Tab-separated table of C-alpha atoms and ligand atoms in Angstrom:
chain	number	residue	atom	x	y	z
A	301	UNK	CA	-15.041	-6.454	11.675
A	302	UNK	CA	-15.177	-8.869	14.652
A	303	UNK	CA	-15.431	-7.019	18.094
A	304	UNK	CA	-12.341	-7.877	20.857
A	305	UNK	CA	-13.412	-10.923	22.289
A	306	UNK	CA	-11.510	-11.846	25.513
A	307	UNK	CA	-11.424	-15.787	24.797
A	308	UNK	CA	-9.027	-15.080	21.915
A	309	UNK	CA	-5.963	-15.565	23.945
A	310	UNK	CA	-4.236	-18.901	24.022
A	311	UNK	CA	-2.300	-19.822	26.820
A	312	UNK	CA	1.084	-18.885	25.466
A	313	UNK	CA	-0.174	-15.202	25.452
A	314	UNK	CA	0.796	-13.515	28.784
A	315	UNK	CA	-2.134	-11.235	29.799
A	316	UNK	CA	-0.141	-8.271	30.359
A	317	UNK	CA	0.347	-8.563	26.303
A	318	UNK	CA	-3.448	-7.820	25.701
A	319	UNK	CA	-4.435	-4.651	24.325
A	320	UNK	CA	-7.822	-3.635	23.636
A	321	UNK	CA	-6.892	-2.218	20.159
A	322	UNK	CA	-8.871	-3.985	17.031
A	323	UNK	CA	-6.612	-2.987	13.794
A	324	UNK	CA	-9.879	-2.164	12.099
A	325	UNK	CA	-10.831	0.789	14.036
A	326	UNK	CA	-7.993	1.835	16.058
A	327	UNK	CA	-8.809	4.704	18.936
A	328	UNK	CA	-9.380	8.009	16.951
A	329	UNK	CA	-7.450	6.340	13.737
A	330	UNK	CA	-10.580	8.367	11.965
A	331	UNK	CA	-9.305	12.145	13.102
A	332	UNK	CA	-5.299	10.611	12.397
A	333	UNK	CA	-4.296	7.550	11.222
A	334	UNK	CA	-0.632	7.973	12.403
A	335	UNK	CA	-1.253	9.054	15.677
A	336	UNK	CA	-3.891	5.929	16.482
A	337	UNK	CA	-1.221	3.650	15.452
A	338	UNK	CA	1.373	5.285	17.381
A	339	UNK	CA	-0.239	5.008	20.906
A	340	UNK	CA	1.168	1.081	20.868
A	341	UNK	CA	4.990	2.419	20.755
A	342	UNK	CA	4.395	2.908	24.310
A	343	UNK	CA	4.346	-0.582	25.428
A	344	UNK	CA	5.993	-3.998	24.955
A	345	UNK	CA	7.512	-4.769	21.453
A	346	UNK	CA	5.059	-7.218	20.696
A	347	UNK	CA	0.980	-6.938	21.862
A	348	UNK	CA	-1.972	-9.615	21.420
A	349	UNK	CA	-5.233	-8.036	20.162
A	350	UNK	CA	-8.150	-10.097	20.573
A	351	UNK	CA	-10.234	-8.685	17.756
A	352	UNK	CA	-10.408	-10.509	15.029
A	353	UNK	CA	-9.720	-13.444	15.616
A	354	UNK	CA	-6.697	-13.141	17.664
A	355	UNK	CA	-3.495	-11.926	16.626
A	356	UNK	CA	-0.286	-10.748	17.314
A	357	UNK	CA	0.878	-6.809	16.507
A	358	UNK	CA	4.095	-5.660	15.985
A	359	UNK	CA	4.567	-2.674	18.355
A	360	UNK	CA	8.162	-1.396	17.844
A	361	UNK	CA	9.983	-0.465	14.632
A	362	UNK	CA	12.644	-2.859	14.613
A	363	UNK	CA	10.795	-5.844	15.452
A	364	UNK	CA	8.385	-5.247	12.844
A	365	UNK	CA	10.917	-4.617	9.910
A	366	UNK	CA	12.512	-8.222	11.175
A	367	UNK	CA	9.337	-10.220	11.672
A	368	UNK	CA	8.596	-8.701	7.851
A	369	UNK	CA	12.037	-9.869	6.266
A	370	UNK	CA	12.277	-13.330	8.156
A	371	UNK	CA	10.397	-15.530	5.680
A	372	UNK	CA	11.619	-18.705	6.838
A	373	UNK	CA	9.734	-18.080	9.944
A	374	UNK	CA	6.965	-16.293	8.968
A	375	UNK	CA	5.248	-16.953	6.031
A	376	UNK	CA	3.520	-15.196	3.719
A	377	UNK	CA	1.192	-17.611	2.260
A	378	UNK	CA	-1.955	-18.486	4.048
A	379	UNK	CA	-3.775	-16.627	6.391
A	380	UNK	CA	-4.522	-12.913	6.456
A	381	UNK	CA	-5.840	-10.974	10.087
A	382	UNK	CA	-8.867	-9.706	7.633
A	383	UNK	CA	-11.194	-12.888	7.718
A	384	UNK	CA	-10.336	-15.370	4.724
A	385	UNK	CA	-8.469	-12.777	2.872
A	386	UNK	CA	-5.561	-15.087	2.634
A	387	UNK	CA	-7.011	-18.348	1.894
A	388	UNK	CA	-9.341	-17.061	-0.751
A	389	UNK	CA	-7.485	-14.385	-2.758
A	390	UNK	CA	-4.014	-16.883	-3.537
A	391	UNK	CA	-2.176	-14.127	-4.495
A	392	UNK	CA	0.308	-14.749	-7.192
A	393	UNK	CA	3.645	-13.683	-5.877
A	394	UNK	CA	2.307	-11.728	-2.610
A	395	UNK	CA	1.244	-14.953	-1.008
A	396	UNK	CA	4.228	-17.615	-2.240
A	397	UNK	CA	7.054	-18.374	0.277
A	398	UNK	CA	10.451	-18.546	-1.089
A	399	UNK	CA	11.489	-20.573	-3.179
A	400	UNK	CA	8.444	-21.557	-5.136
A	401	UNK	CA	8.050	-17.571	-5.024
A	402	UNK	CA	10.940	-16.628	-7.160
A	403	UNK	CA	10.479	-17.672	-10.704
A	404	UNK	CA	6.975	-16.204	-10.199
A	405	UNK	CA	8.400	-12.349	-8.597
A	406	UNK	CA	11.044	-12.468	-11.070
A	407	UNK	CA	8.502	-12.479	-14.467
A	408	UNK	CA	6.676	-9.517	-12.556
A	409	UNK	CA	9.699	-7.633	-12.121
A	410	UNK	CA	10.555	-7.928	-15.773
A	411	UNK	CA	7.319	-6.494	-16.211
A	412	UNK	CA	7.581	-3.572	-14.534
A	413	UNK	CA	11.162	-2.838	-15.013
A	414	UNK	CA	12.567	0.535	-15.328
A	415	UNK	CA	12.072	1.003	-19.261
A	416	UNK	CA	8.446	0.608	-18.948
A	417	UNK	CA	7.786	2.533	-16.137
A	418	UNK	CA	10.320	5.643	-18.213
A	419	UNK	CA	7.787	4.587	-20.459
A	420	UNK	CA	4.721	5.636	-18.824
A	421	UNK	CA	6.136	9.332	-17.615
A	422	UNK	CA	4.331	11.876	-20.668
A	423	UNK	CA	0.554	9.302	-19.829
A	424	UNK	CA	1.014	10.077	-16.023
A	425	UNK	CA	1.918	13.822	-16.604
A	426	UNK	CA	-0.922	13.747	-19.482
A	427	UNK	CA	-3.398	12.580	-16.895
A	428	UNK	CA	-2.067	14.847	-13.882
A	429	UNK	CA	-2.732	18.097	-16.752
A	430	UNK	CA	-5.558	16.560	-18.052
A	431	UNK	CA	-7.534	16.481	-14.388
A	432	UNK	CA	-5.977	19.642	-13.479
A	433	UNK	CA	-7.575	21.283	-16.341
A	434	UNK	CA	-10.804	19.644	-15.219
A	435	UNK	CA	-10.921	21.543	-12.182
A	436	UNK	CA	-12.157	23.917	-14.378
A	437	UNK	CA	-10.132	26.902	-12.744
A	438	UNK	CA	-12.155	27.113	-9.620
A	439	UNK	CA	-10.575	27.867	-6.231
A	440	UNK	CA	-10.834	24.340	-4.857
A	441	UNK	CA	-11.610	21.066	-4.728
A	442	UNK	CA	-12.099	17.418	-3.191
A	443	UNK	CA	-8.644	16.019	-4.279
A	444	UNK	CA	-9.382	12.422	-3.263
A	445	UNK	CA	-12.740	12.189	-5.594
A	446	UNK	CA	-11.354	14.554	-7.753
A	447	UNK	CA	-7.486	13.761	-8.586
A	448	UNK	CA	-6.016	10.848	-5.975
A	449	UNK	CA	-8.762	8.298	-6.867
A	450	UNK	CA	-8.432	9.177	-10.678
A	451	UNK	CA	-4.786	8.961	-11.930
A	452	UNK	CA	-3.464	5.804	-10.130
A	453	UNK	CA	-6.394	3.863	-11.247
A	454	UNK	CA	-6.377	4.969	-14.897
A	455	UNK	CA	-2.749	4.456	-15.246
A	456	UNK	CA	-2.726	1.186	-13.984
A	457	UNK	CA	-5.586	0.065	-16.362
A	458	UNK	CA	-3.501	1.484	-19.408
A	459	UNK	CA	-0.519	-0.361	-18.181
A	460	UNK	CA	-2.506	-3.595	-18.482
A	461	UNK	CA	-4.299	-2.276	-22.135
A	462	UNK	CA	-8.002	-1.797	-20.892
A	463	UNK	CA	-9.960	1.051	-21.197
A	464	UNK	CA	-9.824	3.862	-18.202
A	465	UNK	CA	-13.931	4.269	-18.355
A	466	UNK	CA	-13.583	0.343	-16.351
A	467	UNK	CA	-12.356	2.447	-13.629
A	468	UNK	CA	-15.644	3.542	-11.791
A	469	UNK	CA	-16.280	-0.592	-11.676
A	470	UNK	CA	-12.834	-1.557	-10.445
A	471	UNK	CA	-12.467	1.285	-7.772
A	472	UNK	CA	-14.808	-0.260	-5.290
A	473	UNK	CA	-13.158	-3.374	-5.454
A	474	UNK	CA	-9.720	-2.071	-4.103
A	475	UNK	CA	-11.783	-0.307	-1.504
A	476	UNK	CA	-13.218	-3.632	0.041
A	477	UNK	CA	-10.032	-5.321	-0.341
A	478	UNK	CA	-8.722	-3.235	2.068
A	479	UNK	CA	-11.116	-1.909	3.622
A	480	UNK	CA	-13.721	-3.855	3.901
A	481	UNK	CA	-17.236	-2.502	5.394
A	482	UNK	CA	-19.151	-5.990	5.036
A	483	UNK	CA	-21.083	-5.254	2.088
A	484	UNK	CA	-19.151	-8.374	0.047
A	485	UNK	CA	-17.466	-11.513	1.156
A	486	UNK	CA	-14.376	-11.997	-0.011
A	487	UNK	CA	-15.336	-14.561	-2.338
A	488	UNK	CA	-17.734	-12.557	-4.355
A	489	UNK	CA	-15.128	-9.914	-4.208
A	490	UNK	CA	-12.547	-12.547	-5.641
A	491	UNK	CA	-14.765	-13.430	-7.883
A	492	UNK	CA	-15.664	-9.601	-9.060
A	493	UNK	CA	-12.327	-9.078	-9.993
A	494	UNK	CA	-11.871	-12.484	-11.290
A	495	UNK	CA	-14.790	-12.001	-13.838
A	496	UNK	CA	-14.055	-9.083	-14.985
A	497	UNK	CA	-10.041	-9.632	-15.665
A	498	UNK	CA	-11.145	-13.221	-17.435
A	499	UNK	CA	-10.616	-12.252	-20.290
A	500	UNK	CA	-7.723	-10.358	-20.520
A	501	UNK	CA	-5.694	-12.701	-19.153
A	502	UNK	CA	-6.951	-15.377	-21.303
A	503	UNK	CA	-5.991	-12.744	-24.405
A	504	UNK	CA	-2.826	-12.577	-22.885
A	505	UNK	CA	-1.871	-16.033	-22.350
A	506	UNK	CA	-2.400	-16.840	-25.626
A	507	UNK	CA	-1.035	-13.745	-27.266
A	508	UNK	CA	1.042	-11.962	-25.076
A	509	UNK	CA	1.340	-8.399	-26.634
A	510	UNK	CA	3.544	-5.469	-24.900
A	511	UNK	CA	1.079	-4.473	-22.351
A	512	UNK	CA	1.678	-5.374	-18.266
A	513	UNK	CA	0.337	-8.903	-18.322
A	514	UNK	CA	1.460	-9.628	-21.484
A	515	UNK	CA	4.840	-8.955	-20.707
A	516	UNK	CA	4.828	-10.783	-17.329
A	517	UNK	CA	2.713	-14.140	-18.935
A	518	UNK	CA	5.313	-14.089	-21.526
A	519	UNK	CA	8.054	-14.992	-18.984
A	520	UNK	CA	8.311	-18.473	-18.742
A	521	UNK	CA	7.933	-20.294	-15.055
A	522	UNK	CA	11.297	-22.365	-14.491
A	523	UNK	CA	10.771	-23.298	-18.439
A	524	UNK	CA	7.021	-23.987	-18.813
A	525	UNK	CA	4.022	-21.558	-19.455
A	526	UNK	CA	2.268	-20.384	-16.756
A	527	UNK	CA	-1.435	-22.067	-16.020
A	528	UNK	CA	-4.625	-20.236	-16.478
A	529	UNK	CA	-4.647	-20.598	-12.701
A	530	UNK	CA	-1.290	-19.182	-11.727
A	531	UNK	CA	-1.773	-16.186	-14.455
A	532	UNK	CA	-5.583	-15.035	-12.860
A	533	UNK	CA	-3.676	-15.031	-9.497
A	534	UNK	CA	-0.542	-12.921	-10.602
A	535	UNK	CA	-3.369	-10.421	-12.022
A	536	UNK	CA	-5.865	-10.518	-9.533
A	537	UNK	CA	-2.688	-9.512	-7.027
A	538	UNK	CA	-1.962	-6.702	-9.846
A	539	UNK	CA	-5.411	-5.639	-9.607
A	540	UNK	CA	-5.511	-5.018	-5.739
A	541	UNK	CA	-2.004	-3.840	-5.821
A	542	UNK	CA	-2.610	-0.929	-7.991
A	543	UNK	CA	-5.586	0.070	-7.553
A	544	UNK	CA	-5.700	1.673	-3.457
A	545	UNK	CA	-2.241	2.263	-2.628
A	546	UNK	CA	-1.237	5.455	-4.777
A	547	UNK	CA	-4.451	6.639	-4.066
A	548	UNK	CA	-3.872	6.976	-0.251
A	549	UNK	CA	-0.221	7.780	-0.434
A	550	UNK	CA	-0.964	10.949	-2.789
A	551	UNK	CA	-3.830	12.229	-0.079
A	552	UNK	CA	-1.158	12.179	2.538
A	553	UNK	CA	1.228	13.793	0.529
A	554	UNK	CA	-1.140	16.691	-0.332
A	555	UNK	CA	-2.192	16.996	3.277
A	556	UNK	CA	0.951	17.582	3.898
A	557	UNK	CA	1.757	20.056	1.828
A	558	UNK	CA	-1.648	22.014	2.737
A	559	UNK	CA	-1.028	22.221	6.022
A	560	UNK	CA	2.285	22.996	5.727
A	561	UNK	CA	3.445	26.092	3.753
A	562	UNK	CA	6.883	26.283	4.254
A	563	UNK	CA	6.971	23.024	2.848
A	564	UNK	CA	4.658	23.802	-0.236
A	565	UNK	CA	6.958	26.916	-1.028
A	566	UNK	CA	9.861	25.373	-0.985
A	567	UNK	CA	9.009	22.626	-3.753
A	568	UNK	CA	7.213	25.450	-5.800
A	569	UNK	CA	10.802	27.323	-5.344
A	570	UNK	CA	12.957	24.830	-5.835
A	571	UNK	CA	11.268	21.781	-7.695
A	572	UNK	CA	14.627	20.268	-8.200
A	573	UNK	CA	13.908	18.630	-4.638
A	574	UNK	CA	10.757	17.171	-5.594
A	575	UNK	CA	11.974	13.278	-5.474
A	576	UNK	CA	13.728	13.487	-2.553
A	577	UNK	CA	10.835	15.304	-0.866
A	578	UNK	CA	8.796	12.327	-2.609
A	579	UNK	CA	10.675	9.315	-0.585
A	580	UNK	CA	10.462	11.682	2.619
A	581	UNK	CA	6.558	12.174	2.303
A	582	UNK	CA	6.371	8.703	1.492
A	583	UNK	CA	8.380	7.447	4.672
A	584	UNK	CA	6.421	9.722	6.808
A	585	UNK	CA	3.422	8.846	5.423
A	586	UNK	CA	3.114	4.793	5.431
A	587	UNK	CA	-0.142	3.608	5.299
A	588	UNK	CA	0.251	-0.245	4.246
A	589	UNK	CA	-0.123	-3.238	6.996
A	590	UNK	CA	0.899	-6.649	6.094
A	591	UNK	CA	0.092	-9.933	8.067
A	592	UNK	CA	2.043	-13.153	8.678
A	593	UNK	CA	1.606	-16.486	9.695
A	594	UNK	CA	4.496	-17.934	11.737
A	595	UNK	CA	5.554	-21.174	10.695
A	596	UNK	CA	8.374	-22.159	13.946
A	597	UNK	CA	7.930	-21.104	16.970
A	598	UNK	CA	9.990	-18.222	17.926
A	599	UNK	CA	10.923	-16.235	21.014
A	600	UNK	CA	11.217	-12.513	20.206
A	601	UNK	CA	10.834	-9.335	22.533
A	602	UNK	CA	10.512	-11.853	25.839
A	603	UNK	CA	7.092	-14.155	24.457
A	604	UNK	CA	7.079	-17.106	22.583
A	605	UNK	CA	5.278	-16.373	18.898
A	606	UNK	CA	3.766	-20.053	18.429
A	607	UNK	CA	3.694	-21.661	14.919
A	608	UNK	CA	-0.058	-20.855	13.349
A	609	UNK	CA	0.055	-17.507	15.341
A	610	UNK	CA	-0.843	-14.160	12.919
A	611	UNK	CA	1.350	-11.653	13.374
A	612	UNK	CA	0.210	-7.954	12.111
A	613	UNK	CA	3.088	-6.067	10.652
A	614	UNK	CA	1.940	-1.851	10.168
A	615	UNK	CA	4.760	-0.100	8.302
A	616	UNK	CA	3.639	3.023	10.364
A	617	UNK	CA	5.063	1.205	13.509
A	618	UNK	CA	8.767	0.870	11.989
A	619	UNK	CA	8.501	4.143	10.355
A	620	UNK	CA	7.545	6.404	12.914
A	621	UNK	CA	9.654	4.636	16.054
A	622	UNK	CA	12.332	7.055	17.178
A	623	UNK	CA	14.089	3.772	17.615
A	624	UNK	CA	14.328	3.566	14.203
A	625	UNK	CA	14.618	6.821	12.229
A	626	UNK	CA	15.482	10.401	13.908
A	627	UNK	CA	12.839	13.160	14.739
A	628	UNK	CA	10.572	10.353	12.628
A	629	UNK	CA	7.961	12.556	12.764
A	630	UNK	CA	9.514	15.064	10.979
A	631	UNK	CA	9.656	15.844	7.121
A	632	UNK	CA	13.116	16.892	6.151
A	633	UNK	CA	13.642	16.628	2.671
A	634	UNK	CA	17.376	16.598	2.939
A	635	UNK	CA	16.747	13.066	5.139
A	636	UNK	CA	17.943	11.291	1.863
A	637	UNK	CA	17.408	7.924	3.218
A	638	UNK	CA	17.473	5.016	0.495
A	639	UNK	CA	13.962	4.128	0.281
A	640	UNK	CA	14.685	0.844	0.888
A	641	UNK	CA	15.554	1.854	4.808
A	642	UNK	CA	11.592	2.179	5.223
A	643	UNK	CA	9.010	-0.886	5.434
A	644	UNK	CA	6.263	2.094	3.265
A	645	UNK	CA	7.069	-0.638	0.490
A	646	UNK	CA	7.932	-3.375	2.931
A	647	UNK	CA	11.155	-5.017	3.112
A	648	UNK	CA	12.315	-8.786	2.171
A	649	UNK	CA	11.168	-10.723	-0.567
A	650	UNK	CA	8.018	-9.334	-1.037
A	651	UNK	CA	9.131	-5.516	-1.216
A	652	UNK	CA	6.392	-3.662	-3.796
A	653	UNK	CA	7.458	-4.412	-7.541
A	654	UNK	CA	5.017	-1.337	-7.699
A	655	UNK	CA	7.469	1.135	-5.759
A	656	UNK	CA	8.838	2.476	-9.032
A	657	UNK	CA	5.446	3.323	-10.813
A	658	UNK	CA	4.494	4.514	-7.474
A	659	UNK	CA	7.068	6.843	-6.919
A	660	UNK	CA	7.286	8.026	-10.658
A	661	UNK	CA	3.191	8.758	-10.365
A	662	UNK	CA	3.900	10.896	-6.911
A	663	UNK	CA	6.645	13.000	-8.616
A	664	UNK	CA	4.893	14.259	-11.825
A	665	UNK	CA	1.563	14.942	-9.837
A	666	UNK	CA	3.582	17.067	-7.145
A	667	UNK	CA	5.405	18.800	-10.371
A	668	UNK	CA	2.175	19.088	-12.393
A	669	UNK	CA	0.019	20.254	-9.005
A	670	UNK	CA	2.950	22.870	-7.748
A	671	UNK	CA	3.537	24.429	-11.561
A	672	UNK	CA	-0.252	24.693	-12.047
A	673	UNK	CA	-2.365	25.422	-8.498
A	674	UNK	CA	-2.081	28.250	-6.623
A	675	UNK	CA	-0.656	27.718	-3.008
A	676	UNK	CA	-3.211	25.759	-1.755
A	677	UNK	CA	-4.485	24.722	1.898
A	678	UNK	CA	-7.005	22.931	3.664
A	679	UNK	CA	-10.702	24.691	3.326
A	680	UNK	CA	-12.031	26.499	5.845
A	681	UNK	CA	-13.334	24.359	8.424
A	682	UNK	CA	-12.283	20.985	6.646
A	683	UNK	CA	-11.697	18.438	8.894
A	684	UNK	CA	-9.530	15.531	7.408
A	685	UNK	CA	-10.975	11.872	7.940
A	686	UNK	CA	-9.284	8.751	7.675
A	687	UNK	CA	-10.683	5.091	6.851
A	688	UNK	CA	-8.075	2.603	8.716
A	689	UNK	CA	-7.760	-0.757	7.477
A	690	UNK	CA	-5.299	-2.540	5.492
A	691	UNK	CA	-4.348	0.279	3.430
A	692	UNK	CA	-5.085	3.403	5.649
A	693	UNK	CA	-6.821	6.253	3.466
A	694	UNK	CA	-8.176	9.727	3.537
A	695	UNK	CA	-11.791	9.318	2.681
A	696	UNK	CA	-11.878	12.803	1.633
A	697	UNK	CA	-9.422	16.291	1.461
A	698	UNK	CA	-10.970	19.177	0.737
A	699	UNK	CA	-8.579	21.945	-0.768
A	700	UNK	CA	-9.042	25.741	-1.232
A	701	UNK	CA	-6.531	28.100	-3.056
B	1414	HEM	C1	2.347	3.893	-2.723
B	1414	HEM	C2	1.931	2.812	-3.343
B	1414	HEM	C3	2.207	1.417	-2.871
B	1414	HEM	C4	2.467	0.968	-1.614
B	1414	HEM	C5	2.552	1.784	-0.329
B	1414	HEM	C6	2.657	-0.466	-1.717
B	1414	HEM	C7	3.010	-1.269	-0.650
B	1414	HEM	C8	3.364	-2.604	-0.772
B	1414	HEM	C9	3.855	-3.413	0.305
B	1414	HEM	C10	4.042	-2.939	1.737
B	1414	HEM	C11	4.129	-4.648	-0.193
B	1414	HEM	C12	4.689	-5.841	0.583
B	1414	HEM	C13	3.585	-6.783	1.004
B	1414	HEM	C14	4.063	-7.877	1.930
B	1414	HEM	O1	5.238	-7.926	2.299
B	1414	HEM	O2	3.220	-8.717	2.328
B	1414	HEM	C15	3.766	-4.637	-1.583
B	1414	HEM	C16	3.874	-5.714	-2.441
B	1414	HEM	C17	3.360	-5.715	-3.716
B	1414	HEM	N1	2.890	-4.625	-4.411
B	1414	HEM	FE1	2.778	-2.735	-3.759
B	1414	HEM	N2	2.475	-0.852	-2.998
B	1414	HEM	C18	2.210	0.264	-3.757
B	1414	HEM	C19	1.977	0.309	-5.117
B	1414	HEM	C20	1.851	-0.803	-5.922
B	1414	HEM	C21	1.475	-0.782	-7.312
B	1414	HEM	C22	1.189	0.488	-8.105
B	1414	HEM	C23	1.437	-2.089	-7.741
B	1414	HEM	C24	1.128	-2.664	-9.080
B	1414	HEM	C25	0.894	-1.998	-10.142
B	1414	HEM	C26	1.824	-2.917	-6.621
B	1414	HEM	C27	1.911	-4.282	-6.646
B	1414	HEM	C28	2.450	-5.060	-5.635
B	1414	HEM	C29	2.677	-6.501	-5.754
B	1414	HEM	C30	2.352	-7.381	-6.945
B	1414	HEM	C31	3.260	-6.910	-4.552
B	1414	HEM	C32	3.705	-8.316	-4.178
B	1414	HEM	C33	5.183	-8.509	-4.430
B	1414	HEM	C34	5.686	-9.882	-4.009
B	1414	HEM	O3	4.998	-10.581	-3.279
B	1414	HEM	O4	6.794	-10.266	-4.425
B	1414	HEM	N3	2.063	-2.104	-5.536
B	1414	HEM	N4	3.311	-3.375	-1.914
């Protein structure tokens, strides 16, 4: 990604709102993630980076969580801080304002309602026993390669009826979406997932079925079908949706519990708390950044936000504030906050339709992992390492029981 350049800041920016802080590679982000992010609670609410582009950040909890949920001022539907992200990918609903947005978030909802998620529980905890038995009874492992990067993927590509060997050619994909190391543009990446999802949706459209799409493409759009156009951007957004998230939130939730034993013991004693310990770990442990464009110029935190101004929202900002949650930093599983209290998911119109499927996935691996492995920890001399981007991930977690 682009280097800071200092001639990114228009004249509405005051200079003492300049950090040096490119959202790409934040200081030490690689050793922790969290911590990177947090060093901007410590000044204004709202700083200009100059990488990129130019851009606003969201630097204190509550600013961030009401930038996020104001869609009449900040929209959600063109630009993206990652270099034509936004104009490229169209994203069918992530990138609709309201109200053109709702007929479209309402058909995806039906699709992933509760039944069909209840649905999906004995394939996730097939899965979780099926690549626990593949560890093959050793004393350790590489639980990103070996388990996180697995089960999200596969169960998202039986949700949508195509077969779970596609995975090793979609995984990548999510990677560069998110993370992107140069390798593609975002066109051919586009078009990557565009090619290969062709014709499944163009089975679907025509005969729906009972699978993901099918149920969505089913759902009429204010009484008429839905276009061949609209229906490859609701699954290309499907696609990317599924495919990195689960995977990062399930590393942090095993580094976690590695590296803290009191924690681990207490699930394997009482595994009754498992959900609520779920929504903690995934408060704590919020890896997704969003951007928006503002569309009327706004004064917030002192500065004047100037319509076509990016504004980079990073749930970890919101979360982690002790403005905004108590001892954030803290896992207490008796927290028992409503989920919906933390941006992990986001907050406003756009909050994840995936949140369900995510948090049913997180609960059956923790159940499956705690009933089968032995308490487990880091391995000797392991050193956790982040990748940062739009979806912060462990690139690797190496495990020893
Ligand atoms: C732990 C896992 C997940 C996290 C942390 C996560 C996070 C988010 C966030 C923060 C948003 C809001 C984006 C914005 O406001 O711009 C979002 C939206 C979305 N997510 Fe997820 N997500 C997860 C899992 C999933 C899964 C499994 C799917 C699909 C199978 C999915 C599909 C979507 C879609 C389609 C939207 C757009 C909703 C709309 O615009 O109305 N997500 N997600």
């Amino acid at each position: 990604m682009m280097e800071a350049a200092a001639g990114n800041r228009p004249d509405h920016v005051p200079a003492d709102r300049v950090v040096d802080f490119n959202i790409f590679a934040p200081p030490g982000a690689e050793q922790d993630y969290f911590a990177a992010w947090l060093s901007l609670l410590d000044g204004p609410g709202l700083v200009w980076s100059t990488a990129n582009g130019g851009h606003w950040i969201g630097a204190r909890g509550d600013i961030v969580r009401d930038i996020w949920g104001d869609a009449a001022r900040f929209s959600n539907a063109a630009l993206a801080v990652t270099p034509g992200l936004g104009e490229v990918m169209n994203f069918i609903p992530l990138q609709q304002d309201p109200p053109e947005h709702k007929p479209f978030r309402m058909a995806v909802m039906k699709g992933m309602a509760h039944q069909h998620i209840v649905a999906m529980e004995p394939t996730v905890r097939a899965e979780a026993q099926s690549l626990i038995e593949g560890l093959n009874g050793g004393n350790g492992c590489d639980f990103m390669q070996d388990f996180a990067e697995i089960l999200p993927v596969n169960m998202f590509l039986t949700l949508i009826g195509v077969p779970t060997d596609d995975r090793t050619k979609l995984r990548p994909l999510g990677q560069q979406l998110t993370r992107p190391d140069g390798s593609m543009t975002v066109v051919e990446l586009r078009d990557a997932a565009d090619n290969y999802l062709e014709p499944y949706v163009k089975a679907r459209l025509e005969n729906p079925g009972q699978d993901l799409f099918g149920r969505i493409l089913s759902v009429p759009i204010d009484d008429r079908p839905w276009s061949f156009d609209e229906a490859q951007r609701m699954c290309r957004n499907l696609l990317f949706g599924g495919l990195d998230t689960v995977v990062a939130m399930l590393g942090n939730m095993l580094l976690h519990l590695a590296t803290h034993p009191q924690d681990q013991q207490r699930l394997r004693d009482d595994p009754k708390l498992i959900p609520d310990a779920v929504d903690e770990l995934m408060r704590r442990y919020p890896t997704v950044s969003v951007t928006r464009n503002c569309v009327e110029d706004s004064e917030i935190d002192g500065v004047t936000i100037k319509s076509g101004d990016l504004i980079y929202l990073p749930s970890v900002i919101h979360n982690l504030d002790p403005r905004s949650f108590d001892r954030p930093e803290v896992v207490d599983f008796e927290r028992k906050l409503a989920p919906i209290r933390h941006t992990t998911m986001g907050t406003g119109p756009h909050r994840c339709v995936g949140a369900g499927l995510a948090r049913t996935e997180a609960i059956i691996v923790l159940q499956e992992w705690l009933a089968s492995i032995p308490p487990f920890r880091l391995a000797e001399g392991a050193k956790p390492s982040f990748r940062p981007g739009n979806v912060g991930a462990l690139s690797c977690l190496q495990l020893c029981w």
